Amino acid sequence: MTDRVYLTTPLYYVNAEPHLGHTYTTVVVDTLARYHRSCGRDVFFMTGTDEHGDKIAAAAHASDTTPRTYADRISAIFRSTWDTCGITYDHFIRTTDDYHVALVQEILERVHAAGDIYFGDYGGNYCVGCERFYAERELVDGKCPDHETETEWIKEENYFFKMSSYQDRLIGHLEKHPDMIRPAGYKNEVLGLLREPLEDLCISRPKSRLAWGIELPFDENYVTYVWFDALINYLSGLYHLKGEQGPDYWAGAQHFIAKDILKPHAVFWPTMLMAAGYPVYHHLNVHGYWNMGESKMSKSLGNVIRPLEMKERFGLDSFRYFLLREMAFGMDSSFTEDAFIARFNADLSNGLGNLASRVLAMQKKYFAGRVQSAEGLTEALDAELEAAFVTAETEMKEHMDNLAIHVALEAVWKALNACDKYIVETAPFKLWKEESQRPRVGAILHVLCDALRHTARLIDPFMPETAERLRNMLSVHPEPLSLAAPAWGGVFVPGHQLADPESLFPRLDVGD
Ligand code: MSP
């Protein structure tokens, strides 16, 4: 892995407010950004909003306002939601930003001059929801496979990008870079698509039908098709912020998307990059869809989960934990409140929360919250617990690098289980009853405080607030994951005073 990592979320359409699906991708990228930073890598993390096109124009019209005013309002909601959720993006881009418009026009000009854009006639089945034409064979019962709505037959003169002439180069690139699209199932889906002849891409809309877009630099009667505009954000934002260092970050570029927008990212985008003379991005990481129980999440079904409501009701970190732990990256998952509460109680309340409060309560009760010396008092069990944390850290890093985020969390929880087992086996509450054993109780609690200190390090990318609360209780500073291996001992000098324990995750009852 290079030292520079560039991570992106999709640019969300401003026709809807942030919900569970947007939040998942954004939280995943935020977690990975925190993880890579903690490992000592130089991260650039970008998110933002996609503001042109039919969909936005229609939504603005429906709410009796101009597309610009409408986009300003919803884009600000996305931004402030991510701010309230502590998302550590480095740049928030809007496709209406000047530098973005300028690069889209520059690339169009270049590709046009190179002869890869031509003017022609086209009729096709158009889905406004997807902002794209569908071939007859892609429709299901004559309807859009994603929105399950009737498509519209649109015939007009437009500009086309010669995507078909890049088909072989794209196949060659995918073969040469077998992990470009991850997980592999999605790469195979793309290779499957590429077994059929690739069509050219219609990249314009006549202003007579849609004026809300970036004007083509070579024909003022047309605006740019929203996908040809939006994908370029990944370059425009990067180069705007990083200037000459742009290519270094671009070499480590990883896009994160859900499977709904696989084709634009896996086919349109790399061929656009080839035509415009840029290297193809490093990875496209594709996750599955969140469903609400058995059904799709939709406004009309009234089952849309809003991140700020979840934060209000259950706290940010438990929502982050659920999203990251419940979904196997790449597969679909189902969100239900029962599953949320069950996981909260099992892993957070009974697991992490209970462990921290037991250790801190014993430390307070027996030693007035002062950590004791462990010197000359350690036993084989202590080394086993330390080894469990070394293993957890190695496994966690391996799984994070492979995007098996839920397994990375599982690896950390194995170390927490090892702490529970250690408490049962060393039984400090029993030893305390024998006066002569009390120094050993001090050593056991010392080891457990070290274990909690490492827990804070390990969970920090996933649950930053909880890591901070844990560190505050232990009165220690943050420690990055770039440390070679967990160093035990040394931090808690005898007499180190802990803060009062607090309950990290009070148990939830159904109906809370
Ligand atoms: N504007 C385009 C993307 C352009 S990128 C240059 C777009 N926007 S969107 O608002 O529809 O966002 C789609 C993305 O939101 C998905 O790819 C995914 O990241 C997230 N999700 C929206 N609903 C989702 C689920 N139900 N489940 C999981 N993620 C989904 O497409």
mmCIF file of N, CA and C and ligand atoms in Angstrom, residues 9-15 19-25 50 55 78 227 230-234 256-261 265 287-291 297 327, ligand 1:
data_model
loop_
_atom_site.group_PDB
_atom_site.id
_atom_site.type_symbol
_atom_site.label_atom_id
_atom_site.label_comp_id
_atom_site.label_asym_id
_atom_site.label_seq_id
_atom_site.Cartn_x
_atom_site.Cartn_y
_atom_site.Cartn_z
ATOM 1 N N THR A 9 -16.288 9.051 -1.410
ATOM 2 C CA THR A 9 -17.660 8.517 -1.424
ATOM 3 C C THR A 9 -18.256 8.945 -2.758
ATOM 4 N N PRO A 10 -19.418 8.379 -3.134
ATOM 5 C CA PRO A 10 -20.099 8.947 -4.298
ATOM 6 C C PRO A 10 -20.512 10.376 -3.953
ATOM 7 N N LEU A 11 -20.783 11.173 -4.961
ATOM 8 C CA LEU A 11 -21.385 12.483 -4.677
ATOM 9 C C LEU A 11 -22.884 12.258 -4.668
ATOM 10 N N TYR A 12 -23.494 12.521 -3.545
ATOM 11 C CA TYR A 12 -24.915 12.202 -3.395
ATOM 12 C C TYR A 12 -25.777 13.222 -4.126
ATOM 13 N N TYR A 13 -26.848 12.723 -4.746
ATOM 14 C CA TYR A 13 -27.797 13.613 -5.414
ATOM 15 C C TYR A 13 -28.488 14.479 -4.376
ATOM 16 N N VAL A 14 -28.747 15.707 -4.758
ATOM 17 C CA VAL A 14 -29.408 16.595 -3.797
ATOM 18 C C VAL A 14 -30.938 16.539 -3.924
ATOM 19 N N ASN A 15 -31.458 15.418 -4.413
ATOM 20 C CA ASN A 15 -32.923 15.328 -4.481
ATOM 21 C C ASN A 15 -33.499 14.616 -3.257
ATOM 22 N N HIS A 19 -29.731 9.539 4.235
ATOM 23 C CA HIS A 19 -30.383 8.427 4.939
ATOM 24 C C HIS A 19 -29.346 7.348 5.233
ATOM 25 N N LEU A 20 -29.859 6.217 5.720
ATOM 26 C CA LEU A 20 -28.993 5.106 6.108
ATOM 27 C C LEU A 20 -27.977 4.700 5.026
ATOM 28 N N GLY A 21 -28.438 4.617 3.759
ATOM 29 C CA GLY A 21 -27.560 4.171 2.669
ATOM 30 C C GLY A 21 -26.383 5.121 2.476
ATOM 31 N N HIS A 22 -26.689 6.428 2.381
ATOM 32 C CA HIS A 22 -25.596 7.412 2.242
ATOM 33 C C HIS A 22 -24.681 7.342 3.457
ATOM 34 N N THR A 23 -25.313 7.181 4.625
ATOM 35 C CA THR A 23 -24.528 7.192 5.862
ATOM 36 C C THR A 23 -23.576 6.008 5.899
ATOM 37 N N TYR A 24 -24.042 4.858 5.432
ATOM 38 C CA TYR A 24 -23.170 3.669 5.463
ATOM 39 C C TYR A 24 -21.885 3.934 4.670
ATOM 40 N N THR A 25 -22.030 4.342 3.414
ATOM 41 C CA THR A 25 -20.824 4.555 2.592
ATOM 42 C C THR A 25 -19.920 5.595 3.250
ATOM 43 N N ASP A 50 -23.855 15.896 -5.853
ATOM 44 C CA ASP A 50 -24.030 15.843 -7.307
ATOM 45 C C ASP A 50 -25.291 16.655 -7.601
ATOM 46 N N LYS A 55 -33.067 14.948 -12.612
ATOM 47 C CA LYS A 55 -33.618 14.599 -11.307
ATOM 48 C C LYS A 55 -33.705 15.814 -10.395
ATOM 49 N N PHE A 78 -26.555 17.939 3.631
ATOM 50 C CA PHE A 78 -25.579 16.824 3.620
ATOM 51 C C PHE A 78 -24.342 17.223 4.409
ATOM 52 N N TRP A 227 -23.734 12.239 -15.566
ATOM 53 C CA TRP A 227 -22.668 11.306 -15.165
ATOM 54 C C TRP A 227 -21.304 11.712 -15.715
ATOM 55 N N ALA A 230 -20.415 14.447 -13.267
ATOM 56 C CA ALA A 230 -20.187 14.117 -11.850
ATOM 57 C C ALA A 230 -18.927 13.282 -11.616
ATOM 58 N N LEU A 231 -18.660 12.310 -12.476
ATOM 59 C CA LEU A 231 -17.506 11.432 -12.232
ATOM 60 C C LEU A 231 -16.194 12.215 -12.190
ATOM 61 N N ILE A 232 -16.166 13.296 -12.965
ATOM 62 C CA ILE A 232 -14.922 14.076 -13.043
ATOM 63 C C ILE A 232 -14.582 14.755 -11.707
ATOM 64 N N ASN A 233 -15.564 14.783 -10.778
ATOM 65 C CA ASN A 233 -15.293 15.388 -9.466
ATOM 66 C C ASN A 233 -14.078 14.755 -8.797
ATOM 67 N N TYR A 234 -13.893 13.438 -9.055
ATOM 68 C CA TYR A 234 -12.811 12.729 -8.368
ATOM 69 C C TYR A 234 -11.444 13.308 -8.738
ATOM 70 N N PHE A 256 -15.437 4.410 -3.263
ATOM 71 C CA PHE A 256 -16.393 3.543 -2.556
ATOM 72 C C PHE A 256 -17.786 3.868 -3.056
ATOM 73 N N ILE A 257 -18.507 2.825 -3.435
ATOM 74 C CA ILE A 257 -19.865 3.005 -3.957
ATOM 75 C C ILE A 257 -20.703 1.789 -3.547
ATOM 76 N N ALA A 258 -22.027 1.880 -3.751
ATOM 77 C CA ALA A 258 -22.858 0.672 -3.652
ATOM 78 C C ALA A 258 -23.050 0.123 -5.057
ATOM 79 N N LYS A 259 -23.583 -1.060 -5.119
ATOM 80 C CA LYS A 259 -23.698 -1.769 -6.401
ATOM 81 C C LYS A 259 -24.603 -1.061 -7.418
ATOM 82 N N ASP A 260 -25.464 -0.128 -6.945
ATOM 83 C CA ASP A 260 -26.381 0.562 -7.865
ATOM 84 C C ASP A 260 -25.666 1.379 -8.921
ATOM 85 N N ILE A 261 -24.437 1.827 -8.618
ATOM 86 C CA ILE A 261 -23.758 2.698 -9.586
ATOM 87 C C ILE A 261 -22.432 2.065 -10.049
ATOM 88 N N HIS A 265 -19.189 3.673 -12.708
ATOM 89 C CA HIS A 265 -17.843 3.737 -12.127
ATOM 90 C C HIS A 265 -16.862 2.736 -12.737
ATOM 91 N N HIS A 287 -19.992 -1.977 -2.278
ATOM 92 C CA HIS A 287 -20.744 -2.668 -1.229
ATOM 93 C C HIS A 287 -22.175 -2.934 -1.664
ATOM 94 N N GLY A 288 -22.858 -3.741 -0.841
ATOM 95 C CA GLY A 288 -24.226 -4.123 -1.174
ATOM 96 C C GLY A 288 -25.229 -3.088 -0.704
ATOM 97 N N TYR A 289 -26.482 -3.490 -0.694
ATOM 98 C CA TYR A 289 -27.576 -2.589 -0.367
ATOM 99 C C TYR A 289 -28.157 -2.872 1.005
ATOM 100 N N TRP A 290 -28.498 -1.826 1.705
ATOM 101 C CA TRP A 290 -29.258 -1.974 2.957
ATOM 102 C C TRP A 290 -30.734 -2.032 2.604
ATOM 103 N N ASN A 291 -31.383 -3.061 3.076
ATOM 104 C CA ASN A 291 -32.841 -3.114 2.939
ATOM 105 C C ASN A 291 -33.446 -2.908 4.314
ATOM 106 N N MET A 297 -35.744 0.424 1.141
ATOM 107 C CA MET A 297 -35.979 1.643 1.904
ATOM 108 C C MET A 297 -36.548 2.683 0.938
ATOM 109 N N MET A 327 -22.963 -5.397 8.308
ATOM 110 C CA MET A 327 -22.893 -5.640 6.850
ATOM 111 C C MET A 327 -21.539 -6.237 6.476
HETATM 112 N N1 MSP B 1 -25.048 11.045 -7.770
HETATM 113 C C1 MSP B 1 -24.820 9.663 -7.999
HETATM 114 C C2 MSP B 1 -23.379 9.297 -7.742
HETATM 115 C C3 MSP B 1 -22.380 10.085 -8.523
HETATM 116 S S1 MSP B 1 -20.755 9.676 -8.068
HETATM 117 C C4 MSP B 1 -19.815 10.556 -9.098
HETATM 118 C C5 MSP B 1 -25.725 8.847 -7.078
HETATM 119 N N2 MSP B 1 -26.178 9.458 -5.980
HETATM 120 S S2 MSP B 1 -27.147 8.807 -4.878
HETATM 121 O O1 MSP B 1 -27.533 9.889 -4.006
HETATM 122 O O2 MSP B 1 -28.190 8.067 -5.485
HETATM 123 O O3 MSP B 1 -26.225 7.877 -4.028
HETATM 124 C C6 MSP B 1 -26.028 6.522 -4.348
HETATM 125 C C7 MSP B 1 -25.128 5.962 -3.301
HETATM 126 O O4 MSP B 1 -25.710 6.144 -1.990
HETATM 127 C C8 MSP B 1 -24.895 4.469 -3.384
HETATM 128 O O5 MSP B 1 -23.927 4.106 -4.317
HETATM 129 C C9 MSP B 1 -24.472 4.195 -1.960
HETATM 130 O O6 MSP B 1 -23.187 4.705 -1.757
HETATM 131 C C10 MSP B 1 -25.471 5.027 -1.178
HETATM 132 N N3 MSP B 1 -26.751 4.336 -0.982
HETATM 133 C C11 MSP B 1 -27.986 4.860 -1.237
HETATM 134 N N4 MSP B 1 -28.926 3.945 -0.860
HETATM 135 C C12 MSP B 1 -28.339 2.831 -0.390
HETATM 136 C C13 MSP B 1 -28.801 1.658 0.259
HETATM 137 N N5 MSP B 1 -30.082 1.390 0.434
HETATM 138 N N6 MSP B 1 -27.860 0.807 0.738
HETATM 139 C C14 MSP B 1 -26.521 1.063 0.676
HETATM 140 N N7 MSP B 1 -26.067 2.177 0.102
HETATM 141 C C15 MSP B 1 -26.909 2.971 -0.660
HETATM 142 O O7 MSP B 1 -25.945 7.697 -7.375
#
